[in-house]
mmCIF file of C-alpha atoms in Angstrom:
data_model
loop_
_atom_site.group_PDB
_atom_site.id
_atom_site.type_symbol
_atom_site.label_atom_id
_atom_site.label_comp_id
_atom_site.label_asym_id
_atom_site.label_seq_id
_atom_site.Cartn_x
_atom_site.Cartn_y
_atom_site.Cartn_z
ATOM 1 C CA LYS A 613 -21.089 -169.241 -130.229
ATOM 2 C CA ALA A 614 -23.621 -170.807 -127.505
ATOM 3 C CA GLY A 615 -23.107 -173.791 -126.715
ATOM 4 C CA VAL A 616 -25.423 -176.650 -126.141
ATOM 5 C CA THR A 617 -28.375 -175.434 -123.669
ATOM 6 C CA GLN A 618 -30.661 -177.814 -121.450
ATOM 7 C CA THR A 619 -33.450 -176.298 -119.464
ATOM 8 C CA PRO A 620 -34.613 -177.401 -117.336
ATOM 9 C CA ARG A 621 -31.747 -177.509 -114.953
ATOM 10 C CA TYR A 622 -32.835 -178.960 -112.125
ATOM 11 C CA LEU A 623 -36.778 -180.565 -111.961
ATOM 12 C CA ILE A 624 -38.464 -182.970 -109.227
ATOM 13 C CA LYS A 625 -41.472 -185.054 -109.691
ATOM 14 C CA THR A 626 -42.913 -187.951 -108.206
ATOM 15 C CA ARG A 627 -43.423 -191.608 -109.216
ATOM 16 C CA GLY A 628 -45.820 -191.579 -111.323
ATOM 17 C CA GLN A 629 -45.842 -188.486 -113.323
ATOM 18 C CA GLN A 630 -44.367 -187.737 -116.854
ATOM 19 C CA VAL A 631 -42.311 -185.472 -117.355
ATOM 20 C CA THR A 632 -40.539 -182.999 -120.569
ATOM 21 C CA LEU A 633 -37.111 -182.563 -120.975
ATOM 22 C CA SER A 634 -35.799 -179.904 -123.747
ATOM 23 C CA CYS A 635 -32.400 -179.372 -125.740
ATOM 24 C CA SER A 636 -31.117 -176.413 -127.941
ATOM 25 C CA PRO A 637 -28.462 -177.756 -129.812
ATOM 26 C CA ILE A 638 -25.292 -175.468 -130.746
ATOM 27 C CA SER A 639 -26.623 -173.581 -133.693
ATOM 28 C CA GLY A 640 -26.221 -175.520 -136.832
ATOM 29 C CA HIS A 641 -25.472 -178.445 -135.424
ATOM 30 C CA ARG A 642 -28.083 -181.391 -137.099
ATOM 31 C CA SER A 643 -27.324 -184.009 -134.719
ATOM 32 C CA VAL A 644 -28.611 -184.360 -131.533
ATOM 33 C CA SER A 645 -27.694 -187.660 -128.668
ATOM 34 C CA TRP A 646 -29.518 -187.633 -124.662
ATOM 35 C CA TYR A 647 -27.501 -190.007 -122.634
ATOM 36 C CA GLN A 648 -28.669 -191.150 -119.028
ATOM 37 C CA GLN A 649 -26.193 -190.285 -116.153
ATOM 38 C CA THR A 650 -26.243 -192.207 -112.524
ATOM 39 C CA PRO A 651 -23.677 -192.849 -109.680
ATOM 40 C CA GLY A 652 -24.388 -196.851 -110.269
ATOM 41 C CA GLN A 653 -25.060 -197.309 -114.525
ATOM 42 C CA GLY A 654 -22.741 -194.046 -115.586
ATOM 43 C CA LEU A 655 -23.766 -193.322 -118.978
ATOM 44 C CA GLN A 656 -26.289 -195.072 -121.062
ATOM 45 C CA PHE A 657 -27.235 -193.834 -124.166
ATOM 46 C CA LEU A 658 -30.453 -193.397 -124.663
ATOM 47 C CA PHE A 659 -31.368 -192.245 -128.775
ATOM 48 C CA GLU A 660 -29.784 -189.803 -131.883
ATOM 49 C CA TYR A 661 -31.898 -187.767 -133.514
ATOM 50 C CA PHE A 662 -30.635 -186.632 -136.864
ATOM 51 C CA SER A 663 -32.948 -183.774 -138.760
ATOM 52 C CA GLU A 664 -35.720 -185.011 -137.313
ATOM 53 C CA THR A 665 -35.515 -188.590 -137.806
ATOM 54 C CA GLN A 666 -34.543 -191.102 -134.823
ATOM 55 C CA ARG A 667 -31.090 -192.737 -136.182
ATOM 56 C CA ASN A 668 -30.042 -194.990 -132.970
ATOM 57 C CA LYS A 669 -32.128 -195.853 -130.278
ATOM 58 C CA GLY A 670 -30.758 -197.134 -126.651
ATOM 59 C CA ASN A 671 -32.048 -199.730 -124.795
ATOM 60 C CA PHE A 672 -34.652 -198.511 -122.410
ATOM 61 C CA PRO A 673 -37.988 -199.647 -122.392
ATOM 62 C CA GLY A 674 -40.699 -197.782 -124.523
ATOM 63 C CA ARG A 675 -41.267 -194.812 -121.383
ATOM 64 C CA PHE A 676 -38.619 -193.007 -123.203
ATOM 65 C CA SER A 677 -39.104 -191.570 -125.651
ATOM 66 C CA GLY A 678 -37.772 -188.352 -127.918
ATOM 67 C CA ARG A 679 -38.291 -186.036 -130.955
ATOM 68 C CA GLN A 680 -36.807 -183.598 -132.795
ATOM 69 C CA PHE A 681 -37.791 -180.777 -134.646
ATOM 70 C CA SER A 682 -37.165 -178.373 -137.688
ATOM 71 C CA ASN A 683 -34.710 -176.362 -135.821
ATOM 72 C CA SER A 684 -33.184 -179.378 -134.510
ATOM 73 C CA ARG A 685 -34.343 -178.479 -130.472
ATOM 74 C CA SER A 686 -34.779 -181.624 -129.140
ATOM 75 C CA GLU A 687 -37.342 -182.934 -126.496
ATOM 76 C CA MET A 688 -37.107 -186.037 -124.599
ATOM 77 C CA ASN A 689 -40.271 -187.573 -122.897
ATOM 78 C CA VAL A 690 -40.464 -190.129 -119.869
ATOM 79 C CA SER A 691 -43.479 -191.406 -118.725
ATOM 80 C CA THR A 692 -45.196 -192.968 -115.882
ATOM 81 C CA LEU A 693 -41.740 -192.187 -114.229
ATOM 82 C CA GLU A 694 -40.232 -194.494 -111.225
ATOM 83 C CA LEU A 695 -37.591 -193.805 -108.449
ATOM 84 C CA GLY A 696 -35.030 -195.855 -110.961
ATOM 85 C CA ASP A 697 -35.634 -192.748 -113.146
ATOM 86 C CA SER A 698 -33.708 -190.683 -111.234
ATOM 87 C CA ALA A 699 -30.639 -188.934 -112.933
ATOM 88 C CA LEU A 700 -29.160 -186.720 -115.013
ATOM 89 C CA TYR A 701 -29.805 -186.541 -118.708
ATOM 90 C CA LEU A 702 -27.628 -184.885 -121.146
ATOM 91 C CA CYS A 703 -27.790 -183.942 -124.587
ATOM 92 C CA ALA A 704 -25.192 -184.096 -126.860
ATOM 93 C CA SER A 705 -25.158 -182.134 -130.952
ATOM 94 C CA SER A 706 -23.001 -182.045 -133.949
ATOM 95 C CA PHE A 707 -22.728 -181.251 -136.919
ATOM 96 C CA GLN A 708 -23.401 -184.260 -138.407
ATOM 97 C CA GLY A 709 -23.179 -187.150 -135.744
ATOM 98 C CA GLY A 710 -19.923 -188.467 -137.444
ATOM 99 C CA GLY A 711 -17.257 -188.252 -139.553
ATOM 100 C CA HIS A 712 -13.046 -187.970 -138.003
ATOM 101 C CA ASN A 713 -14.020 -183.982 -137.267
ATOM 102 C CA GLU A 714 -16.167 -183.906 -135.168
ATOM 103 C CA LYS A 715 -17.444 -183.653 -131.536
ATOM 104 C CA LEU A 716 -19.361 -184.134 -129.492
ATOM 105 C CA PHE A 717 -20.625 -181.158 -127.242
ATOM 106 C CA PHE A 718 -22.418 -181.290 -124.123
ATOM 107 C CA GLY A 719 -24.617 -179.386 -122.274
ATOM 108 C CA SER A 720 -25.376 -179.325 -118.621
ATOM 109 C CA GLY A 721 -27.602 -181.769 -117.797
ATOM 110 C CA THR A 722 -30.504 -181.687 -116.396
ATOM 111 C CA GLN A 723 -31.188 -183.346 -112.847
ATOM 112 C CA LEU A 724 -34.387 -185.193 -112.584
ATOM 113 C CA SER A 725 -35.149 -186.451 -108.949
ATOM 114 C CA VAL A 726 -38.524 -189.035 -108.792
ATOM 115 C CA LEU A 727 -39.645 -188.695 -105.099
ATOM 116 C CA ALA B 60 -23.728 -207.147 -124.800
ATOM 117 C CA GLN B 61 -21.063 -204.906 -125.472
ATOM 118 C CA SER B 62 -19.550 -203.265 -122.983
ATOM 119 C CA VAL B 63 -16.056 -200.233 -121.692
ATOM 120 C CA SER B 64 -14.092 -200.988 -119.161
ATOM 121 C CA GLN B 65 -12.593 -198.502 -116.371
ATOM 122 C CA HIS B 66 -10.445 -200.221 -113.889
ATOM 123 C CA ASN B 67 -9.953 -197.579 -111.400
ATOM 124 C CA HIS B 68 -12.849 -195.918 -110.198
ATOM 125 C CA HIS B 69 -10.607 -192.921 -108.181
ATOM 126 C CA VAL B 70 -7.261 -192.186 -108.884
ATOM 127 C CA ILE B 71 -5.188 -189.821 -106.474
ATOM 128 C CA LEU B 72 -1.765 -189.089 -107.224
ATOM 129 C CA SER B 73 0.934 -186.142 -106.378
ATOM 130 C CA GLU B 74 1.668 -183.450 -108.500
ATOM 131 C CA ALA B 75 4.147 -184.056 -111.338
ATOM 132 C CA ALA B 76 3.598 -188.510 -111.120
ATOM 133 C CA SER B 77 2.815 -190.460 -114.547
ATOM 134 C CA LEU B 78 -0.833 -190.992 -115.685
ATOM 135 C CA GLU B 79 -2.354 -193.986 -117.196
ATOM 136 C CA LEU B 80 -5.863 -194.566 -116.824
ATOM 137 C CA GLY B 81 -6.891 -198.067 -118.115
ATOM 138 C CA CYS B 82 -9.445 -198.643 -121.098
ATOM 139 C CA ASN B 83 -11.060 -202.123 -122.312
ATOM 140 C CA TYR B 84 -13.807 -202.334 -124.145
ATOM 141 C CA SER B 85 -15.345 -206.213 -125.745
ATOM 142 C CA TYR B 86 -16.515 -205.955 -129.056
ATOM 143 C CA GLY B 87 -14.096 -208.001 -132.244
ATOM 144 C CA GLY B 88 -15.349 -205.727 -134.593
ATOM 145 C CA THR B 89 -13.967 -201.739 -135.881
ATOM 146 C CA VAL B 90 -14.197 -199.581 -133.147
ATOM 147 C CA ASN B 91 -13.772 -195.526 -132.479
ATOM 148 C CA LEU B 92 -12.228 -194.461 -129.348
ATOM 149 C CA PHE B 93 -12.728 -191.933 -127.743
ATOM 150 C CA TRP B 94 -12.113 -190.136 -123.682
ATOM 151 C CA TYR B 95 -13.848 -187.928 -122.353
ATOM 152 C CA VAL B 96 -13.612 -185.741 -119.502
ATOM 153 C CA GLN B 97 -15.199 -184.012 -117.106
ATOM 154 C CA TYR B 98 -13.828 -181.057 -115.278
ATOM 155 C CA PRO B 99 -15.235 -180.216 -111.631
ATOM 156 C CA GLY B 100 -18.412 -177.652 -112.575
ATOM 157 C CA GLN B 101 -17.912 -178.171 -116.515
ATOM 158 C CA HIS B 102 -19.745 -179.928 -119.463
ATOM 159 C CA LEU B 103 -17.940 -183.425 -120.520
ATOM 160 C CA GLN B 104 -15.458 -182.248 -123.206
ATOM 161 C CA LEU B 105 -13.560 -184.425 -125.738
ATOM 162 C CA LEU B 106 -10.112 -185.554 -124.623
ATOM 163 C CA LEU B 107 -8.566 -187.393 -127.540
ATOM 164 C CA LYS B 108 -10.112 -190.080 -130.141
ATOM 165 C CA TYR B 109 -8.911 -192.859 -132.385
ATOM 166 C CA PHE B 110 -11.132 -194.046 -135.812
ATOM 167 C CA SER B 111 -7.804 -195.306 -137.561
ATOM 168 C CA GLY B 112 -4.166 -194.509 -138.319
ATOM 169 C CA ASP B 113 -1.829 -194.323 -135.722
ATOM 170 C CA PRO B 114 -2.269 -196.211 -132.568
ATOM 171 C CA LEU B 115 -0.771 -193.373 -130.199
ATOM 172 C CA VAL B 116 -3.328 -190.353 -130.580
ATOM 173 C CA LYS B 117 -2.578 -187.278 -129.149
ATOM 174 C CA GLY B 118 -4.951 -185.262 -127.540
ATOM 175 C CA ILE B 119 -5.224 -181.451 -125.370
ATOM 176 C CA LYS B 120 -3.739 -180.514 -122.582
ATOM 177 C CA GLY B 121 -0.801 -183.062 -122.716
ATOM 178 C CA PHE B 122 -2.382 -186.306 -122.881
ATOM 179 C CA GLU B 123 -2.142 -189.015 -125.596
ATOM 180 C CA ALA B 124 -3.229 -192.316 -125.618
ATOM 181 C CA GLU B 125 -2.438 -196.044 -127.062
ATOM 182 C CA PHE B 126 -4.745 -198.381 -128.638
ATOM 183 C CA ILE B 127 -3.601 -201.567 -128.659
ATOM 184 C CA LYS B 128 -5.644 -203.369 -130.805
ATOM 185 C CA SER B 129 -4.709 -207.242 -129.568
ATOM 186 C CA LYS B 130 -5.328 -205.978 -126.321
ATOM 187 C CA PHE B 131 -8.529 -204.581 -126.658
ATOM 188 C CA SER B 132 -7.659 -201.410 -124.894
ATOM 189 C CA PHE B 133 -7.423 -197.816 -124.807
ATOM 190 C CA ASN B 134 -5.155 -196.047 -122.242
ATOM 191 C CA LEU B 135 -4.916 -193.057 -121.718
ATOM 192 C CA ARG B 136 -1.315 -191.549 -120.588
ATOM 193 C CA LYS B 137 0.067 -188.100 -119.515
ATOM 194 C CA PRO B 138 3.786 -187.951 -117.813
ATOM 195 C CA SER B 139 2.993 -185.216 -115.388
ATOM 196 C CA VAL B 140 0.191 -184.831 -113.980
ATOM 197 C CA GLN B 141 -1.097 -180.877 -112.713
ATOM 198 C CA TRP B 142 -3.287 -180.042 -110.229
ATOM 199 C CA SER B 143 -5.481 -178.322 -112.617
ATOM 200 C CA ASP B 144 -6.191 -182.322 -114.203
ATOM 201 C CA THR B 145 -8.455 -183.373 -111.133
ATOM 202 C CA ALA B 146 -11.530 -184.710 -112.868
ATOM 203 C CA GLU B 147 -13.365 -187.662 -114.184
ATOM 204 C CA TYR B 148 -11.767 -189.158 -117.124
ATOM 205 C CA PHE B 149 -14.760 -191.380 -118.722
ATOM 206 C CA CYS B 150 -13.988 -193.679 -122.040
ATOM 207 C CA ALA B 151 -16.041 -194.392 -124.949
ATOM 208 C CA VAL B 152 -16.418 -196.624 -127.955
ATOM 209 C CA ASN B 153 -18.388 -196.571 -131.335
ATOM 210 C CA LEU B 154 -19.288 -199.367 -132.889
ATOM 211 C CA GLY B 155 -18.855 -199.956 -136.932
ATOM 212 C CA PRO B 156 -16.513 -197.939 -139.156
ATOM 213 C CA SER B 157 -14.402 -194.864 -139.348
ATOM 214 C CA GLY B 158 -17.134 -192.429 -139.863
ATOM 215 C CA GLY B 159 -19.959 -193.886 -138.016
ATOM 216 C CA SER B 160 -22.186 -192.103 -135.715
ATOM 217 C CA GLN B 161 -20.576 -190.334 -132.669
ATOM 218 C CA GLY B 162 -23.655 -189.823 -131.345
ATOM 219 C CA ASN B 163 -24.250 -193.200 -130.090
ATOM 220 C CA LEU B 164 -21.209 -193.914 -127.888
ATOM 221 C CA ILE B 165 -20.619 -196.549 -124.638
ATOM 222 C CA PHE B 166 -18.962 -195.073 -122.448
ATOM 223 C CA GLY B 167 -17.650 -196.332 -119.298
ATOM 224 C CA LYS B 168 -17.917 -195.970 -115.828
ATOM 225 C CA GLY B 169 -15.451 -193.155 -115.629
ATOM 226 C CA THR B 170 -12.555 -192.613 -113.254
ATOM 227 C CA LYS B 171 -12.435 -189.507 -110.910
ATOM 228 C CA LEU B 172 -8.954 -188.599 -110.821
ATOM 229 C CA SER B 173 -7.750 -186.226 -107.893
ATOM 230 C CA VAL B 174 -4.309 -184.349 -107.975
ATOM 231 C CA LYS B 175 -2.469 -183.348 -104.752
ATOM 232 C CA PRO B 176 -0.657 -180.292 -105.515
#
């Protein structure tokens, strides 16, 4: 079956703009998580959605937001972009997000460059 | 704040050498522990995980990890590495009782492993 699909693959924006990234989870998966990956900070958790509800949120400013649709697809939005937002944004999905028999499946990510 | 430390940024080994990558976490409560791997050009994927029970867990491709609660450690090991093990390895923890949300992981900064043929 198809894996986790993230679009677009690359984005270039300028400071002050906003951006929307999209994630389509594996069919049947209802949990979607987002992570920011940078060389300095590594992988940092942004938020997790399950059945259209935000279940967990990381320590990021309010400029970072997300949502999940009824088909489990998720979007994250970053408003008023700053240079430090340049990063690889990864999406991961799982059936329910937890449990011994579950695991996360990651997408290839969206590489965001803010100029 | 809870954190995960991976001691080595880059490890270079020759084929057939033994591997041990260190991982320590800072949290006194119940944790679930994971190792993820990212091969060049591929997605992050789960290598192994520990929720409870036997502290020695075995994963894919001959990897294993040992949970030592008293040391807050979860080191990754492989007795004999291959060139194909060249990748970046990430240790991660999830706070809470077994079965808690795996979507919320705290990752270490990763260790790049280069295996020379």
